[in-house]
Structures are given as C-alpha cells and as structure tokens.
Short mmCIF file of C-alpha atoms in Angstrom, two decimals:
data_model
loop_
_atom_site.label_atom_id
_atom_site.label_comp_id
_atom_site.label_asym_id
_atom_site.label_seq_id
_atom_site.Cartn_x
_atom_site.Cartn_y
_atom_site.Cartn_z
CA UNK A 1 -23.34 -199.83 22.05
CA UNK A 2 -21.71 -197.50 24.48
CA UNK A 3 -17.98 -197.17 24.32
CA UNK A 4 -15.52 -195.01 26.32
CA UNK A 5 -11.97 -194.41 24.34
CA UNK A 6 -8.86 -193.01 26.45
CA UNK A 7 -6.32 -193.01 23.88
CA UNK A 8 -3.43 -192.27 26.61
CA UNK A 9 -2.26 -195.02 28.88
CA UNK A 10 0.21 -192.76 30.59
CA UNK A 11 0.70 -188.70 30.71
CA UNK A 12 4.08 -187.71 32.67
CA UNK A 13 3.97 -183.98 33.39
CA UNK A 14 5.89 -181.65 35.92
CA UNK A 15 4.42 -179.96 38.78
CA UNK A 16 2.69 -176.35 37.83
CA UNK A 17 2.40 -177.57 33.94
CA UNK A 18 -1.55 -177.91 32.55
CA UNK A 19 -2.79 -181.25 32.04
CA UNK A 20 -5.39 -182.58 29.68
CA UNK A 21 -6.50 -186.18 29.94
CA UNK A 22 -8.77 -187.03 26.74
CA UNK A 23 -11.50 -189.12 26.76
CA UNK A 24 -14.04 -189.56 23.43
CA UNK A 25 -16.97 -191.57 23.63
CA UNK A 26 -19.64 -193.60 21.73
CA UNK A 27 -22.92 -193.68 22.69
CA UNK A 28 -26.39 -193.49 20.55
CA UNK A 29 -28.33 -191.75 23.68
CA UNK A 30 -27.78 -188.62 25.46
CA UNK A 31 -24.59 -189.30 27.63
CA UNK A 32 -23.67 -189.08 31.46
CA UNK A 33 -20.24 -188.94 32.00
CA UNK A 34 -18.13 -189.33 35.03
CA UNK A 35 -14.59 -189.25 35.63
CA UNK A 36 -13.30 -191.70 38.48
CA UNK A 37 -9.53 -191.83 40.36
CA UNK A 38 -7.82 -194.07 41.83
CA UNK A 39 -4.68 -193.12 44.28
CA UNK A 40 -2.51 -195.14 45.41
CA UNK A 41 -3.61 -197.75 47.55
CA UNK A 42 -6.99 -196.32 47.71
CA UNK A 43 -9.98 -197.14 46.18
CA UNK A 44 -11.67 -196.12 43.07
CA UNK A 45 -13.41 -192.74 43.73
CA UNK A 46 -15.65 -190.49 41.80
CA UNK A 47 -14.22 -187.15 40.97
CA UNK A 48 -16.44 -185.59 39.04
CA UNK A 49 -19.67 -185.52 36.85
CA UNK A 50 -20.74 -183.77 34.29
CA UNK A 51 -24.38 -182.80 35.05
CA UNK A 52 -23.06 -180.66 38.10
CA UNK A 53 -20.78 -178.90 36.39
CA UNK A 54 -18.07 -178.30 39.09
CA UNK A 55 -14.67 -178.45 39.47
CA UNK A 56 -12.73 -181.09 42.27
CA UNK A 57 -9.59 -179.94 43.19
CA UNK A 58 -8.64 -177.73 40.72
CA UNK A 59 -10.21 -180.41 37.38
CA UNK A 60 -12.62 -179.18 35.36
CA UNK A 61 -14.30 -181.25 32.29
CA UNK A 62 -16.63 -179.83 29.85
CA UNK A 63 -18.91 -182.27 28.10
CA UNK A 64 -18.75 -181.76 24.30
CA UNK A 65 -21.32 -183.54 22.54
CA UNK A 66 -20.22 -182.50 18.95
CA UNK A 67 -16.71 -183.60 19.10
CA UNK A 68 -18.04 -186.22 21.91
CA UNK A 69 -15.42 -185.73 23.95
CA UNK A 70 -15.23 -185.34 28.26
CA UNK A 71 -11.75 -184.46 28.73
CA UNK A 72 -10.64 -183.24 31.96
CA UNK A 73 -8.18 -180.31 32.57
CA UNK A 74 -6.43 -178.53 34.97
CA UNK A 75 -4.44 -175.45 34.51
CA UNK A 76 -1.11 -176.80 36.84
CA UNK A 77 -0.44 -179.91 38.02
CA UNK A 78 0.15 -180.28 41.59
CA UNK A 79 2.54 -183.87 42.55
CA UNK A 80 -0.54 -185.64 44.73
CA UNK A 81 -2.87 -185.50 41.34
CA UNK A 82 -0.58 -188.44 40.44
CA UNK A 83 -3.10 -191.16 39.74
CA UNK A 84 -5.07 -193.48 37.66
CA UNK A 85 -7.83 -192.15 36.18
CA UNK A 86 -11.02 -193.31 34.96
CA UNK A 87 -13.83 -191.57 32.43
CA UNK A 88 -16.63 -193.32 32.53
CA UNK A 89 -20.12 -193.54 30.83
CA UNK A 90 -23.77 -194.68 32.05
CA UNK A 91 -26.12 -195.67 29.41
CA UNK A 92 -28.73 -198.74 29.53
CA UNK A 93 -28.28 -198.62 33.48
CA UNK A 94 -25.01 -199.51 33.06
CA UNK A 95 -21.79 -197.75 33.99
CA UNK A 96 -18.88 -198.87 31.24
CA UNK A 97 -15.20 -197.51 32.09
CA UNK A 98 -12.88 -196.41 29.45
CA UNK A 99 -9.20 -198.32 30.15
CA UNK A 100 -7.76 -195.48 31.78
CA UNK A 101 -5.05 -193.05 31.96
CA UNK A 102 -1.88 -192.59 34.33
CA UNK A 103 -1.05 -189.48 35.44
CA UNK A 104 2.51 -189.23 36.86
CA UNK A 105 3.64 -185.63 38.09
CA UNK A 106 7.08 -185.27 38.84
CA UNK A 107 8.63 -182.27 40.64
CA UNK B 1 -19.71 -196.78 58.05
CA UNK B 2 -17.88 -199.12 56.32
CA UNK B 3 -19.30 -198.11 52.80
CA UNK B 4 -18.74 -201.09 50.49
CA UNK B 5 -16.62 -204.23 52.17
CA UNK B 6 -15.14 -206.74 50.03
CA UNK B 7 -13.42 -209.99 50.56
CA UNK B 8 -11.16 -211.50 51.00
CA UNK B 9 -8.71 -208.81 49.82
CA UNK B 10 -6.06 -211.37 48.43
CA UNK B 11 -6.50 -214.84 46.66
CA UNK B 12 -4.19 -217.67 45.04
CA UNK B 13 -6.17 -220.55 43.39
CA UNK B 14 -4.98 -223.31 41.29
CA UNK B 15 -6.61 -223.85 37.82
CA UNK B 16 -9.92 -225.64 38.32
CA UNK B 17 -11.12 -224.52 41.57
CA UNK B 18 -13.92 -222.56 42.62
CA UNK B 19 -14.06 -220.03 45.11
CA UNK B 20 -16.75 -217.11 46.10
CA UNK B 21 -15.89 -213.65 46.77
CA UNK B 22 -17.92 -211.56 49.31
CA UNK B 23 -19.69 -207.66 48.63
CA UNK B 24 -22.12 -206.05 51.09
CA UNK B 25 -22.64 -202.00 51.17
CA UNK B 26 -24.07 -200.59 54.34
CA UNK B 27 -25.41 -197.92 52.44
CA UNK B 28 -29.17 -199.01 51.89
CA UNK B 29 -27.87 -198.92 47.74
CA UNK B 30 -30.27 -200.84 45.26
CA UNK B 31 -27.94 -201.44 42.65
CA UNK B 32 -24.32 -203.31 42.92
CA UNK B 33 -22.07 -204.24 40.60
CA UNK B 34 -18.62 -206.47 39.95
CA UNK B 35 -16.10 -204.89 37.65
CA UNK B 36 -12.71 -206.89 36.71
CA UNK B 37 -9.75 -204.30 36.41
CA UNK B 38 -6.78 -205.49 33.97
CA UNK B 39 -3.59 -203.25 32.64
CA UNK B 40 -4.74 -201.78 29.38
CA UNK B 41 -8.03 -202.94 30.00
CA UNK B 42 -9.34 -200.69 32.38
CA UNK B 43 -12.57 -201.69 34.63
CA UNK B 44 -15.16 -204.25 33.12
CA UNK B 45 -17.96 -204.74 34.43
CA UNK B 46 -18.71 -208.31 34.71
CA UNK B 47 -22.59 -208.96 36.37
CA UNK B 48 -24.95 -205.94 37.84
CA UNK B 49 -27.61 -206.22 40.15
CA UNK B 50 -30.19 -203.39 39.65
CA UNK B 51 -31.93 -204.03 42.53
CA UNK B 52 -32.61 -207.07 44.87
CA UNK B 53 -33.51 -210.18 43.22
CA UNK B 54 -32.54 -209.02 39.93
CA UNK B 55 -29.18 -209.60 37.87
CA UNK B 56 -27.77 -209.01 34.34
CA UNK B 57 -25.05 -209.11 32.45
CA UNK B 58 -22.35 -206.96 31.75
CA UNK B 59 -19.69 -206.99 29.55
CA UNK B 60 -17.34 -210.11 30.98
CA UNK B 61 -19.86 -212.59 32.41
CA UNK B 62 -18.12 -215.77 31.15
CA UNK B 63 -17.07 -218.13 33.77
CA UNK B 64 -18.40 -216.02 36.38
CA UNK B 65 -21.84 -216.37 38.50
CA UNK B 66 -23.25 -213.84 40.82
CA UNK B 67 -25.98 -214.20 43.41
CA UNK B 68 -28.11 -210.78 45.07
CA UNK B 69 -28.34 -212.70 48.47
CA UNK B 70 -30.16 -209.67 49.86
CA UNK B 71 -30.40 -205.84 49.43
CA UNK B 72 -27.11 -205.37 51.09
CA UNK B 73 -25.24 -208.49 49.84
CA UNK B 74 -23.90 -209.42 46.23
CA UNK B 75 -21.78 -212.50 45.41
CA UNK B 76 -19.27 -213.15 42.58
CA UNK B 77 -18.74 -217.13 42.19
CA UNK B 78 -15.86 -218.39 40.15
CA UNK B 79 -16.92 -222.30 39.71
CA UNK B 80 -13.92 -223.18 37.60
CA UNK B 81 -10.97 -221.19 38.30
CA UNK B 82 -9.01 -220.25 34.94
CA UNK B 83 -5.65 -218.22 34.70
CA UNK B 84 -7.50 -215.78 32.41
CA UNK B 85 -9.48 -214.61 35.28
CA UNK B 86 -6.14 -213.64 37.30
CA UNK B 87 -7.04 -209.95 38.03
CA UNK B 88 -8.02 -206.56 40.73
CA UNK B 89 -12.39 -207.66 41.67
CA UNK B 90 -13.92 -204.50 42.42
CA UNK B 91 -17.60 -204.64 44.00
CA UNK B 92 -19.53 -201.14 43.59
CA UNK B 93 -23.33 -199.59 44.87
CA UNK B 94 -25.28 -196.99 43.64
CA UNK B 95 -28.32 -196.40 45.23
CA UNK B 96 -29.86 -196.66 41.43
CA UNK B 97 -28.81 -197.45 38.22
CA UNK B 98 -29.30 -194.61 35.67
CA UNK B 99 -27.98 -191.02 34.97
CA UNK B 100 -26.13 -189.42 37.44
CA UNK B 101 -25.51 -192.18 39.80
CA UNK B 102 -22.10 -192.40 42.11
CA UNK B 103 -20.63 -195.50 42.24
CA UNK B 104 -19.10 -196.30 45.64
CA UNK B 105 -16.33 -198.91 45.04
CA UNK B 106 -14.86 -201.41 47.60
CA UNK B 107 -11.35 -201.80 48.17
CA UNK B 108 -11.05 -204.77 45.64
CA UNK B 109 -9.92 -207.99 45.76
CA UNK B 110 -6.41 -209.10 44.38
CA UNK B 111 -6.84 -213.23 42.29
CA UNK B 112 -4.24 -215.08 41.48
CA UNK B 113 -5.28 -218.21 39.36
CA UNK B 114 -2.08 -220.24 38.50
#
C-alpha cells in the first residue's frame, strides 16, 4: 500500500528563517512525488514534482529514496509562503495525499 | 478557460437526504477524481475515473456513488446524507493517471450534513 506521512500539522516560522516541511513515504514501487499548496481562498495547486527537478518560488525538494523522504525546503521564508501544504504520492494510478502541513510565517 | 468547475460551492443537508454534486474540466483531461478534505486528515480520495466510462475506488468510497457522464463530466452522488460526510469536495483532472501527472483541482465544494 502507498502511504504519505507528514508528521507536522503546523510549522510557525518568521520571515527570512529556513523552512523544512517533512514528508516520508511508503510505497513498494518506484515513487512519484508531488508537493501541492493551497493559499488562502484558492484552490489546491501543484508546486512542484520531483521528476523535474526544479525549484518554485524559492522551494526545492530532493527525493531520497533511502531515507524515503520528499521534504521540501527553502532557505528564508518570505510571509505569502503562508499556506497549507500537501506532499503527495502516485502509485497504482492513483494520487494519495499525505494530511498536510501549515505553514504560518509571521513578520 | 474555466479549468475544473465545481458545484455548487456551498451545501446544508439534513441527515438522510441525497444530493449530487457537479465536476466538468474543459481541459480535454481523461482522468478525474473526487477527494474529501478533513482537518488532520488531509485529502482522500474517494472514487477516480481513469478515463471515460471507467471508475474505481479510492480510499473513502462508502456512502458515496460517482457517475463519468462523459469525458468532460464526473458526478459525486451522496444517496443518504450522513453527518460523517460533513466536509471541503474537491473534483480534480489529469489528462492521465500515472507518473508525473498534474492534478488540476476545482475550487471545492463546502457540505454541511446536520
């Protein structure tokens, strides 16, 4: 079965710190991961992926299939990264969403 | 382009009723998908359609009932409203299933069951 831990509901940082939002998975295949955000009042939007290696505004996430981990990074916080966010894992043509993780920058 | 259109956007039912909520993506997508979003939960996905005239299903199908009406249309059909099933409906397309598919999302739908 494919699973998609996010052991952090909520990460509170302020502006110009690093963050690091963690995300492990399970998965018997080789993986595809994605990480998803959701503003506020906007709708769930993909931010990144994993096969294309690149970074969206300032995020990076390296795919690390020993520790199988995707966690996504960025060196300093800016306030409008304040957001839900969503890693996320297809396997078995099926996309399965980890429970997420709040990111709250304060000034 | 509209994308991925949902609705309606907002919903009160009592316990027991039935109701239908609407997806179509303009987007010429195969595959669409209802997820269920809940605090601490994150998104579950509930039914998938692969592509047209097929359907499987996810994680959450109970009480739930989905129809592929056509390529651009996908249904979500609550017969028997329960209080459990109070939650954020999000449709989603992709024009496949499989690795490396984007998921575009509608803008959800807000159920109340009391």
């Amino acid at each position: 079965a494919q699973r998609v831990t996010q052991p952090e509901k909520l990460l509170s940082v302020f502006k110009g710190a690093p963050v690091e939002l963690k995300c492990n998975y399970s998965y018997s295949g080789s993986p595809e991961l994605f990480w998803y955000v959701q503003y506020s009042r906007q709708r769930l939007q993909l931010l990144l992926r994993h096969i294309s290696r690149e970074s969206i505004k300032g995020f990076t996430a390296d795919l690390n299939k020993g520790e199988t981990s995707f966690h996504l990074k960025k060196p300093f916080a800016q306030e409008e990264d304040s957001a839900m966010y969503y890693c996320a894992l297809i396997g078995f043509q099926k996309l399965v969403f980890g429970t997420g993780t709040r990111l709250l920058v304060s000034p | 382009n509209a994308g991925v259109t949902q609705t309606p956007k907002f919903q009160v039912l009592k316990t027991g009723q039935s109701m239908t909520l609407q997806c179509a993506q303009d987007m010429n997508h195969n595959s669409m998908y209802w997820y269920r979003q809940d605090p601490g939960m994150g998104l579950r996905l509930i039914y998938y359609s692969a592509s047209e005239g097929t359907t499987d299903k996810g994680e959450v199908p109970n009480g739930y009932n989905v129809s592929r009406l056509n390529k651009r249309e996908f249904s979500l059909r609550l017969e028997s409203a329960a209080p459990s099933q109070t939650s954020v409906y999000f449709c989603a397309s992709s024009q496949n299933t499989g690795a490396g598919e984007k998921l575009f999302f509608g803008s959800g739908t807000q159920l109340s069951v009391l």
